[in-house]
Amino acid sequence: MTDGPAGRSLVSKMVRFGAVGVANSLIDLCIFSVLLWFGTAPLFANLLGWFGAVCFSYFANSRWSFERAGNLRQGRSFLRFFTLGAIITLGVSSGAIVALGGLIGILPAKITGLVVAAVISFLAARWSIEDRVL
């Protein structure tokens, strides 16, 4: 499965996106955990962890996982990525913290939210960087 004559295969993009996703999750969880340890409110710690991870994610995915569409300027690409990241990953992880935090604990709830959001995020990242849906 390839996207075009000069492009990486879809499988390669998925593997690369997954590797970046693991690094993102570690960045997000580290920032989140450290902030919790210092007594930061869970949802604010989630916001700051997400922000650090989404900045790294865009940088890594736009240079290594995907090929940015020539007709899509960097600023617009980042805005798409950031906006979708806010809706998907920040929304899902915050929702998981609120819905599950009291039942399973804050950190397990955060991890659950990250896993759920990862699946949707691949398509969103591909659209925001490559201007493709599938």
CSV table of C-alpha atoms in Angstrom, one decimal:
chain,number,residue,atom,x,y,z
A,1,MET,CA,0.0,0.0,0.0
A,2,THR,CA,1.5,3.3,-1.1
A,3,ASP,CA,0.2,6.8,-1.3
A,4,GLY,CA,2.0,7.7,-4.5
A,5,PRO,CA,5.1,7.1,-6.5
A,6,ALA,CA,7.4,9.0,-4.2
A,7,GLY,CA,5.5,8.6,-0.9
A,8,ARG,CA,6.0,6.3,2.0
A,9,SER,CA,3.7,3.4,2.2
A,10,LEU,CA,0.6,3.7,4.4
A,11,VAL,CA,2.0,0.9,6.7
A,12,SER,CA,5.3,2.8,7.1
A,13,LYS,CA,3.4,6.0,8.0
A,14,MET,CA,1.3,4.0,10.5
A,15,VAL,CA,4.4,2.5,12.1
A,16,ARG,CA,6.2,5.9,12.3
A,17,PHE,CA,3.1,7.6,13.7
A,18,GLY,CA,2.9,4.8,16.3
A,19,ALA,CA,6.5,5.4,17.3
A,20,VAL,CA,5.9,9.1,17.6
A,21,GLY,CA,2.7,8.4,19.5
A,22,VAL,CA,4.6,6.3,22.1
A,23,ALA,CA,7.1,9.2,22.5
A,24,ASN,CA,4.2,11.7,22.8
A,25,SER,CA,2.5,9.6,25.4
A,26,LEU,CA,5.6,9.4,27.4
A,27,ILE,CA,6.1,13.2,27.2
A,28,ASP,CA,2.5,13.8,28.1
A,29,LEU,CA,2.5,11.4,31.0
A,30,CYS,CA,5.8,12.7,32.4
A,31,ILE,CA,4.7,16.3,32.3
A,32,PHE,CA,1.3,15.3,33.7
A,33,SER,CA,2.8,13.1,36.5
A,34,VAL,CA,5.4,15.7,37.6
A,35,LEU,CA,2.7,18.4,37.7
A,36,LEU,CA,0.4,16.2,39.8
A,37,TRP,CA,3.3,15.4,42.1
A,38,PHE,CA,3.7,19.2,42.6
A,39,GLY,CA,0.0,19.5,43.5
A,40,THR,CA,-1.3,20.9,40.2
A,41,ALA,CA,-5.0,20.3,39.5
A,42,PRO,CA,-5.5,17.2,37.3
A,43,LEU,CA,-7.2,18.9,34.4
A,44,PHE,CA,-4.7,21.8,34.3
A,45,ALA,CA,-1.8,19.2,34.5
A,46,ASN,CA,-3.5,17.4,31.6
A,47,LEU,CA,-3.7,20.6,29.5
A,48,LEU,CA,0.0,21.3,30.0
A,49,GLY,CA,1.1,17.7,29.4
A,50,TRP,CA,-1.0,17.6,26.2
A,51,PHE,CA,0.5,21.0,25.0
A,52,GLY,CA,4.0,19.7,25.4
A,53,ALA,CA,3.2,16.5,23.7
A,54,VAL,CA,1.2,18.0,20.8
A,55,CYS,CA,4.1,20.4,20.0
A,56,PHE,CA,6.6,17.5,19.8
A,57,SER,CA,4.0,15.4,17.9
A,58,TYR,CA,3.6,18.0,15.2
A,59,PHE,CA,7.3,18.5,14.8
A,60,ALA,CA,8.0,14.7,14.6
A,61,ASN,CA,5.0,13.7,12.5
A,62,SER,CA,5.4,16.5,10.0
A,63,ARG,CA,9.0,15.7,9.4
A,64,TRP,CA,9.2,11.9,9.8
A,65,SER,CA,5.8,10.2,9.7
A,66,PHE,CA,4.0,12.1,6.9
A,67,GLU,CA,4.9,14.2,3.9
A,68,ARG,CA,3.3,17.7,4.2
A,69,ALA,CA,1.1,18.5,1.2
A,70,GLY,CA,2.8,21.1,-1.1
A,71,ASN,CA,-0.4,23.2,-1.2
A,72,LEU,CA,-0.7,23.3,2.6
A,73,ARG,CA,1.3,26.0,4.3
A,74,GLN,CA,3.1,25.2,7.6
A,75,GLY,CA,1.0,27.5,9.7
A,76,ARG,CA,-2.3,26.1,8.4
A,77,SER,CA,-1.0,22.6,8.8
A,78,PHE,CA,0.0,23.2,12.5
A,79,LEU,CA,-3.4,25.0,13.2
A,80,ARG,CA,-5.3,22.0,11.8
A,81,PHE,CA,-3.1,19.6,13.8
A,82,PHE,CA,-3.4,21.7,17.0
A,83,THR,CA,-7.1,22.1,16.7
A,84,LEU,CA,-7.8,18.5,16.0
A,85,GLY,CA,-5.4,17.5,18.8
A,86,ALA,CA,-7.4,19.7,21.2
A,87,ILE,CA,-10.7,18.2,20.2
A,88,ILE,CA,-9.5,14.6,20.1
A,89,THR,CA,-6.7,14.0,22.5
A,90,LEU,CA,-7.2,16.7,25.0
A,91,GLY,CA,-11.0,16.2,24.9
A,92,VAL,CA,-10.8,12.5,25.2
A,93,SER,CA,-8.1,12.4,27.9
A,94,SER,CA,-9.9,15.2,29.9
A,95,GLY,CA,-13.2,13.3,29.6
A,96,ALA,CA,-11.6,10.1,30.8
A,97,ILE,CA,-10.1,11.9,33.8
A,98,VAL,CA,-13.5,13.4,34.7
A,99,ALA,CA,-15.5,10.2,34.0
A,100,LEU,CA,-13.0,7.5,35.2
A,101,GLY,CA,-10.7,9.3,37.6
A,102,GLY,CA,-12.8,8.6,40.7
A,103,LEU,CA,-13.3,5.0,39.7
A,104,ILE,CA,-9.9,3.8,38.6
A,105,GLY,CA,-7.6,6.7,39.6
A,106,ILE,CA,-6.3,9.8,37.8
A,107,LEU,CA,-3.3,8.2,36.0
A,108,PRO,CA,-5.1,5.1,34.8
A,109,ALA,CA,-7.9,7.3,33.5
A,110,LYS,CA,-5.4,9.5,31.7
A,111,ILE,CA,-3.8,6.4,30.0
A,112,THR,CA,-7.2,5.1,29.0
A,113,GLY,CA,-8.0,8.4,27.3
A,114,LEU,CA,-4.6,8.4,25.5
A,115,VAL,CA,-5.2,4.9,24.1
A,116,VAL,CA,-8.7,5.7,22.9
A,117,ALA,CA,-7.6,9.0,21.2
A,118,ALA,CA,-4.6,7.4,19.5
A,119,VAL,CA,-6.8,5.5,17.0
A,120,ILE,CA,-8.6,8.6,15.9
A,121,SER,CA,-5.5,10.8,15.9
A,122,PHE,CA,-3.8,8.9,13.0
A,123,LEU,CA,-6.5,10.0,10.6
A,124,ALA,CA,-6.6,13.5,12.0
A,125,ALA,CA,-2.8,13.9,11.8
A,126,ARG,CA,-2.8,12.6,8.2
A,127,TRP,CA,-5.4,15.1,7.2
A,128,SER,CA,-3.8,18.0,8.9
A,129,ILE,CA,-0.3,17.4,7.5
A,130,GLU,CA,-0.9,15.6,4.2
A,131,ASP,CA,-4.3,17.0,3.4
A,132,ARG,CA,-5.6,13.5,2.9
A,133,VAL,CA,-8.4,11.6,4.7
A,134,LEU,CA,-7.5,8.0,3.9
